[in-house]
Coordinates of C-alpha atoms and ligand atoms in Angstrom, one line a residue:
M1 CA 38.2 -29.2 133.7
V2 CA 38.2 -30.7 137.1
Q3 CA 36.2 -33.9 137.9
T4 CA 35.9 -33.8 141.6
D5 CA 33.2 -36.5 142.0
P6 CA 34.5 -40.1 142.7
A7 CA 32.7 -42.8 140.7
P8 CA 29.2 -43.3 142.0
A9 CA 28.6 -46.1 144.3
R10 CA 26.8 -49.0 142.6
T11 CA 23.7 -49.6 144.9
A12 CA 20.4 -51.2 144.2
S13 CA 18.6 -47.9 144.5
P14 CA 16.2 -47.1 141.6
E15 CA 18.1 -44.0 140.5
P16 CA 17.5 -43.1 136.9
S17 CA 21.1 -43.3 135.7
R18 CA 21.4 -46.9 137.1
L19 CA 19.6 -47.6 133.8
D20 CA 22.4 -46.2 131.9
A21 CA 25.0 -49.0 132.8
A22 CA 26.7 -50.9 130.0
P23 CA 24.3 -53.2 128.2
D24 CA 26.6 -56.3 128.7
A25 CA 23.7 -58.7 129.4
V26 CA 21.9 -58.0 126.0
P27 CA 23.3 -60.5 123.4
D28 CA 23.8 -60.0 119.7
P29 CA 20.8 -59.6 117.5
V30 CA 18.9 -62.8 116.4
P31 CA 19.7 -63.2 112.6
G32 CA 16.7 -62.5 110.4
E33 CA 14.8 -60.6 113.1
G34 CA 14.4 -56.8 112.5
G35 CA 16.6 -54.8 114.9
G36 CA 15.2 -52.5 117.7
L37 CA 12.4 -52.7 120.0
A38 CA 9.6 -55.3 119.4
V39 CA 6.6 -55.2 121.9
R40 CA 4.4 -58.3 121.4
D41 CA 0.9 -58.6 123.0
V42 CA 2.1 -57.1 126.2
V43 CA -0.2 -57.0 129.1
V44 CA 0.5 -55.0 132.4
R45 CA -1.7 -55.5 135.5
Y46 CA -1.6 -54.1 139.0
G47 CA -3.0 -55.8 142.0
G48 CA -5.5 -58.6 141.6
G49 CA -3.6 -60.7 144.1
T50 CA -6.7 -61.6 146.1
R51 CA -10.2 -63.0 145.4
T52 CA -11.8 -59.6 146.3
D53 CA -9.4 -57.4 144.2
P54 CA -10.0 -57.8 140.5
G55 CA -6.9 -55.6 139.8
T56 CA -6.3 -53.0 137.1
T57 CA -5.4 -54.0 133.6
A58 CA -3.3 -50.9 132.6
V59 CA -2.0 -52.4 129.4
A60 CA -4.3 -54.8 127.6
G61 CA -2.3 -56.5 124.8
V62 CA -0.2 -53.9 122.9
T63 CA 2.0 -54.8 119.9
L64 CA 4.4 -52.3 118.3
D65 CA 8.0 -51.9 116.9
V66 CA 10.5 -49.2 117.1
A67 CA 13.1 -49.3 114.4
P68 CA 16.7 -48.3 115.1
G69 CA 17.0 -44.5 115.0
E70 CA 13.3 -44.1 115.1
V71 CA 11.5 -41.8 117.6
L72 CA 8.1 -43.1 118.5
A73 CA 5.5 -41.2 120.6
L74 CA 2.9 -42.9 122.9
L75 CA 0.0 -40.5 122.9
G76 CA -3.1 -40.9 124.9
P77 CA -5.3 -39.3 127.6
S78 CA -4.1 -39.6 131.2
G79 CA -4.6 -43.2 132.8
C80 CA -4.6 -44.9 129.3
G81 CA -1.6 -47.0 130.2
K82 CA 1.3 -45.1 128.5
S83 CA 3.5 -45.0 131.6
S84 CA 2.8 -48.6 132.4
L85 CA 3.9 -49.7 128.9
L86 CA 7.0 -47.6 129.1
R87 CA 7.9 -49.0 132.5
A88 CA 7.4 -52.5 131.2
V89 CA 9.8 -51.9 128.4
A90 CA 12.3 -50.5 130.9
G91 CA 11.8 -53.6 133.0
L92 CA 10.5 -51.5 135.9
E93 CA 7.1 -53.2 135.7
P94 CA 6.7 -57.0 135.2
V95 CA 5.0 -58.1 132.0
A96 CA 1.8 -60.3 132.8
A97 CA 1.7 -61.6 129.3
G98 CA 3.5 -61.0 126.0
E99 CA 7.1 -60.1 125.2
V100 CA 9.4 -57.2 125.1
R101 CA 12.3 -57.9 122.7
W102 CA 15.4 -56.1 121.7
D103 CA 17.1 -57.1 118.5
G104 CA 14.9 -60.1 118.5
R105 CA 15.8 -61.4 122.1
D106 CA 13.1 -61.5 124.7
L107 CA 14.2 -59.3 127.7
A108 CA 12.3 -61.3 130.2
G109 CA 14.6 -61.8 133.1
V110 CA 17.1 -59.1 131.9
A111 CA 17.5 -56.6 134.8
V112 CA 16.5 -53.0 134.3
H113 CA 20.1 -51.7 134.4
R114 CA 21.3 -54.3 132.1
R115 CA 19.0 -53.6 129.2
G116 CA 21.1 -50.6 127.9
F117 CA 18.1 -48.3 128.1
G118 CA 18.1 -44.8 129.3
L119 CA 15.1 -43.1 131.1
M120 CA 14.1 -39.6 131.5
F121 CA 11.1 -38.3 133.6
Q122 CA 9.0 -35.2 133.9
D123 CA 11.2 -34.2 136.9
G124 CA 14.7 -34.6 135.6
Q125 CA 15.8 -35.7 139.0
L126 CA 19.3 -34.0 138.9
F127 CA 21.7 -34.4 141.7
P128 CA 21.6 -31.0 143.5
H129 CA 25.1 -31.2 145.0
R130 CA 26.7 -31.7 141.6
D131 CA 27.3 -29.1 138.9
V132 CA 26.0 -29.5 135.5
A133 CA 29.0 -31.5 134.2
G134 CA 28.8 -33.8 137.2
N135 CA 25.2 -34.6 136.4
V136 CA 25.8 -35.2 132.8
A137 CA 28.8 -37.4 133.4
Y138 CA 27.0 -39.5 136.1
G139 CA 26.2 -42.5 133.8
I140 CA 29.7 -42.5 132.2
A141 CA 31.9 -42.4 135.2
R142 CA 33.9 -45.4 134.0
V143 CA 34.8 -43.7 130.7
P144 CA 38.4 -42.3 130.8
R145 CA 38.3 -38.6 132.0
A146 CA 39.4 -36.9 128.7
E147 CA 36.9 -38.8 126.7
R148 CA 34.2 -38.2 129.4
D149 CA 34.8 -34.5 129.4
A150 CA 34.7 -34.3 125.7
R151 CA 31.3 -36.1 125.7
V152 CA 30.0 -33.7 128.4
T153 CA 31.0 -30.7 126.3
E154 CA 29.5 -32.3 123.1
L155 CA 26.2 -33.1 124.8
L156 CA 25.8 -29.6 126.4
D157 CA 26.2 -28.3 123.0
V158 CA 23.5 -30.7 121.6
V159 CA 21.1 -29.5 124.2
G160 CA 21.7 -25.9 123.8
L161 CA 23.8 -25.4 127.1
A162 CA 27.3 -25.0 125.7
G163 CA 29.6 -23.6 128.5
Y164 CA 27.3 -24.5 131.4
E165 CA 29.7 -27.3 132.9
R166 CA 30.4 -25.4 136.1
R167 CA 27.0 -24.0 136.7
A168 CA 25.3 -25.1 140.0
V169 CA 22.0 -27.0 139.4
A170 CA 20.1 -24.6 141.8
T171 CA 20.8 -21.7 139.5
L172 CA 19.1 -23.4 136.5
S173 CA 15.6 -22.7 135.3
G174 CA 13.1 -25.5 134.8
G175 CA 13.8 -25.8 131.1
E176 CA 17.5 -25.7 131.6
R177 CA 17.2 -28.6 134.1
Q178 CA 15.3 -30.7 131.7
R179 CA 18.1 -30.0 129.1
V180 CA 20.7 -31.2 131.5
A181 CA 18.6 -34.3 132.3
L182 CA 18.4 -35.0 128.6
A183 CA 22.3 -34.6 128.2
R184 CA 22.6 -36.9 131.1
S185 CA 20.4 -39.6 129.7
L186 CA 22.2 -39.4 126.3
A187 CA 25.7 -39.5 127.6
P188 CA 26.0 -43.3 127.9
R189 CA 24.6 -43.7 124.3
P190 CA 21.6 -45.7 125.4
R191 CA 20.4 -48.1 122.7
L192 CA 16.9 -46.9 123.6
L193 CA 15.9 -43.8 125.4
L194 CA 12.5 -43.9 127.2
L195 CA 11.1 -40.5 128.0
D196 CA 8.0 -40.2 130.3
E197 CA 6.3 -36.7 129.9
P198 CA 9.7 -35.0 130.0
L199 CA 8.2 -31.6 129.1
S200 CA 5.0 -31.7 131.1
A201 CA 6.1 -29.7 134.0
L202 CA 7.2 -26.6 131.9
D203 CA 4.9 -23.9 130.7
R204 CA 3.4 -23.9 127.3
G205 CA 5.7 -21.7 125.3
L206 CA 8.8 -23.2 126.8
R207 CA 7.3 -26.6 126.2
E208 CA 6.9 -25.9 122.4
R209 CA 10.6 -24.8 122.1
L210 CA 11.9 -27.6 124.1
A211 CA 10.0 -30.1 122.0
L212 CA 11.7 -28.8 118.8
D213 CA 15.1 -28.9 120.6
L214 CA 14.4 -32.4 121.9
R215 CA 13.6 -33.6 118.4
E216 CA 16.9 -32.1 117.1
A217 CA 18.9 -33.6 120.0
L218 CA 17.4 -37.1 119.3
R219 CA 18.2 -36.7 115.6
A220 CA 21.6 -35.3 116.0
T221 CA 22.6 -38.2 118.3
G222 CA 20.8 -40.9 116.2
T223 CA 19.0 -42.0 119.4
T224 CA 16.2 -44.5 119.2
A225 CA 13.4 -43.3 121.5
V226 CA 10.0 -43.9 122.9
F227 CA 8.3 -40.7 124.2
V228 CA 5.2 -40.6 126.3
T229 CA 2.9 -37.6 126.2
H230 CA -0.7 -36.6 126.5
D231 CA -0.2 -33.6 124.3
H232 CA -0.8 -34.2 120.6
D233 CA 1.2 -31.2 119.4
E234 CA 4.1 -32.4 121.3
A235 CA 3.9 -35.9 119.9
F236 CA 3.6 -34.5 116.3
T237 CA 6.7 -32.2 116.9
V238 CA 9.0 -34.8 118.3
A239 CA 8.1 -38.2 116.8
D240 CA 8.6 -39.9 113.4
R241 CA 5.5 -42.1 114.3
V242 CA 2.8 -41.6 116.8
A243 CA 1.0 -44.5 118.6
V244 CA -2.4 -43.5 120.0
M245 CA -3.5 -45.3 123.1
D246 CA -6.7 -45.5 124.8
A247 CA -7.9 -47.7 127.7
G248 CA -4.8 -49.9 127.6
R249 CA -5.0 -50.6 123.9
L250 CA -3.3 -49.1 120.7
L251 CA -5.8 -47.4 118.5
Q252 CA -3.5 -46.4 115.5
V253 CA 0.2 -46.1 114.8
A254 CA 1.2 -43.7 111.9
P255 CA 3.4 -40.8 111.0
P256 CA 2.0 -37.5 112.2
E257 CA 0.8 -36.4 108.7
D258 CA -1.0 -39.7 108.1
L259 CA -2.6 -39.7 111.5
W260 CA -3.9 -36.2 111.0
R261 CA -5.0 -36.9 107.4
A262 CA -6.6 -40.2 108.1
P263 CA -7.6 -40.9 111.7
A264 CA -8.6 -44.6 111.9
S265 CA -11.6 -43.8 114.2
R266 CA -13.8 -41.2 115.6
R267 CA -12.0 -41.8 119.0
V268 CA -8.6 -41.0 117.5
A269 CA -9.9 -37.9 115.7
E270 CA -11.5 -36.7 118.9
F271 CA -8.2 -37.2 120.8
L272 CA -6.3 -35.2 118.1
G273 CA -8.7 -32.2 118.5
Y274 CA -11.2 -32.8 115.7
Q275 CA -14.2 -30.8 117.0
A276 CA -17.4 -32.2 115.4
F277 CA -18.5 -35.1 113.4
V278 CA -21.2 -34.9 110.6
P279 CA -22.8 -37.9 108.9
R280 CA -21.6 -38.4 105.4
G281 CA -23.5 -41.2 104.0
A282 CA -24.2 -44.4 106.1
E283 CA -20.7 -45.5 106.7
S284 CA -18.6 -42.4 107.2
L285 CA -18.4 -39.1 109.2
L286 CA -16.8 -35.9 108.2
A287 CA -14.6 -34.9 111.0
I288 CA -14.1 -31.1 111.2
G289 CA -10.7 -30.2 112.6
P290 CA -9.8 -27.4 114.8
R291 CA -9.2 -25.1 111.7
G292 CA -11.7 -26.9 109.5
L293 CA -14.4 -24.2 109.3
R294 CA -14.4 -20.7 107.9
L295 CA -16.9 -18.0 108.9
A296 CA -18.6 -16.3 106.0
P297 CA -21.0 -13.5 105.9
A298 CA -24.8 -14.6 106.2
S299 CA -25.3 -13.6 102.6
G300 CA -23.5 -16.7 101.3
D301 CA -24.9 -19.4 99.3
A302 CA -27.4 -21.0 101.7
S303 CA -27.9 -24.1 99.8
A304 CA -24.2 -25.1 99.3
D305 CA -23.1 -28.5 100.8
G306 CA -21.1 -28.1 104.0
T307 CA -22.4 -24.6 104.7
W308 CA -24.4 -24.0 107.8
D309 CA -26.1 -21.1 109.6
A310 CA -24.1 -19.9 112.7
T311 CA -24.4 -17.4 115.5
V312 CA -21.3 -15.8 116.9
V313 CA -20.7 -16.4 120.5
G314 CA -17.5 -14.7 120.8
S315 CA -14.1 -14.2 119.0
V316 CA -10.4 -14.2 120.1
F317 CA -7.1 -13.4 118.2
R318 CA -4.8 -16.4 118.6
R319 CA -1.8 -17.5 116.7
G320 CA -2.2 -15.1 113.9
A321 CA -5.8 -15.6 113.2
V322 CA -9.3 -14.7 114.5
E323 CA -10.9 -17.7 116.0
V324 CA -14.7 -17.2 116.3
T325 CA -16.7 -19.5 118.6
V326 CA -20.0 -20.1 116.9
D327 CA -23.2 -22.1 117.6
V328 CA -24.2 -24.2 114.5
D329 CA -27.2 -26.4 113.9
L330 CA -25.2 -29.4 112.5
P331 CA -27.0 -31.9 110.3
G332 CA -27.6 -35.3 111.8
T333 CA -27.8 -33.9 115.4
D334 CA -31.6 -34.6 115.5
G335 CA -32.7 -31.2 116.8
G336 CA -30.4 -31.4 119.7
A337 CA -28.6 -28.4 121.1
P338 CA -26.4 -26.5 118.6
A339 CA -22.9 -27.4 118.4
R340 CA -20.5 -25.0 119.7
L341 CA -17.6 -24.9 117.3
V342 CA -14.6 -22.7 116.4
A343 CA -14.3 -21.2 112.9
L344 CA -11.7 -18.9 111.5
A345 CA -12.9 -15.5 110.4
A346 CA -12.3 -14.5 106.9
G347 CA -10.6 -11.1 106.1
D348 CA -8.0 -9.4 108.4
D349 CA -10.3 -7.4 110.9
A350 CA -8.4 -8.6 114.1
A351 CA -11.4 -7.5 116.2
G352 CA -13.6 -10.3 114.6
P353 CA -17.4 -10.3 114.7
G354 CA -19.2 -9.8 117.9
P355 CA -21.6 -11.9 120.1
G356 CA -25.0 -12.5 118.4
D357 CA -23.8 -11.7 114.9
R358 CA -25.2 -14.0 112.3
G359 CA -23.1 -15.7 109.7
R360 CA -22.5 -18.9 107.9
V361 CA -19.7 -21.5 108.4
V362 CA -18.2 -23.3 105.5
V363 CA -16.2 -26.3 105.7
D364 CA -12.5 -26.2 104.6
P365 CA -11.8 -29.6 103.3
A366 CA -8.0 -29.2 104.0
G367 CA -8.8 -29.0 107.7
C368 CA -11.2 -32.0 107.7
A369 CA -11.0 -35.8 107.5
V370 CA -13.3 -38.6 106.8
V371 CA -13.5 -41.4 109.5
P372 CA -15.6 -44.5 109.7
A373 CA -19.1 -44.0 111.2
Ligands
ADP1 P1 -0.8 -43.0 131.8 O1 0.6 -43.1 131.7 O2 -1.4 -43.1 130.3 O3 -1.5 -41.8 132.4 P2 -0.7 -45.2 133.6 O4 0.1 -46.2 132.8 O5 0.0 -44.4 134.6 O6 -1.4 -44.3 132.5 O7 -2.0 -45.8 134.3 C1 -2.8 -46.8 133.7 C2 -3.7 -47.3 134.7 O8 -3.1 -48.1 135.7 C3 -4.5 -46.3 135.4 O9 -5.8 -46.8 135.7 C4 -3.8 -46.1 136.8 O10 -4.6 -45.7 137.8 C5 -3.3 -47.6 136.9 N1 -2.1 -47.7 137.6 C6 -0.8 -47.1 137.2 N2 0.1 -47.3 138.1 C7 -0.4 -48.1 139.1 C8 0.1 -48.8 140.4 N3 1.3 -48.8 140.7 N4 -0.8 -49.6 141.1 C9 -2.1 -49.6 140.6 N5 -2.7 -49.1 139.5 C10 -1.8 -48.3 138.7

């Protein structure tokens, strides 16, 4: 293999791979402190420099830990502060209050490129004039050539692009580019990889496949990572734990199954896609998940708990099941408009019921959760 590129010039430009430099400024772990990333009461603000500008508080006091080898997803709606938090961890954004620590040491004053962290963005920002190998090798230019070539080969294999070394970047699909960007950010073995919506620019099917491959690549390389996304399916696929953010704050941090089974609040459940909330005593709500209702014939037991009359609006065949949109008068809605919900049709008639058909929806407890009122 021929390595034609000279070592890249070290400039002050904010190229992503600058972050991949050797972490020589980060000292040894503090004895007694847990290793990995610790975020403590971190606040990130923009503006607010003048009397007339109150500024924006993008992150309003977030505390969380990421253990070595763990993959944590930061999940939340657009504008909730995920990127700002990620950028503060990277050192790209100043921390207005609180601390970002690695292995127990405060990183305040440690420059971006000396933290030993890697960064990957939505747009992988590949160098168009370099081939695939040249891109992957960018952050390890100082590694001896044989070792560097071996590392490039190994990583292209990890990201599913074995043999792509000499391909021109312009000939790659969007998904392949992101795979190359991932290999490039893994090459210097970052102690922490920060991924900001790395799959958002791809179409849905590709995104699902790449999310699985991303998880495998992070596990195979033992990489500690923080992954920002607004897509809960993606967060659940990739991460060991998911941190749900809203309006600059953390609402809940838990492994995907726990988060799904026991959302800490209605807001978290709404964000995960729970579709309706029915009072269940004074202090709790039954949260009905996207697959938490079944449609039964109108002749079902009208008095049973968790069974309500429904009128069919329409149905579609999706992901191997007939999803029926229904209007339902839910209890506790005080005579308001019927709730428009999705129920799974029983039976295997792929055509499903038609608009105007009457039926009853039955709660499937496996697809529901109980949250505080
Ligand atoms: P997310 O990543 O969850 O979409 P961001 O961290 O990008 O959220 O943004 C959080 C808030 O901070 C938003 O209100 C956004 O408008 C604001 N914000 C982000 N970056 C800047 C900036 N450079 N200057 C001013 N406001 C910003």
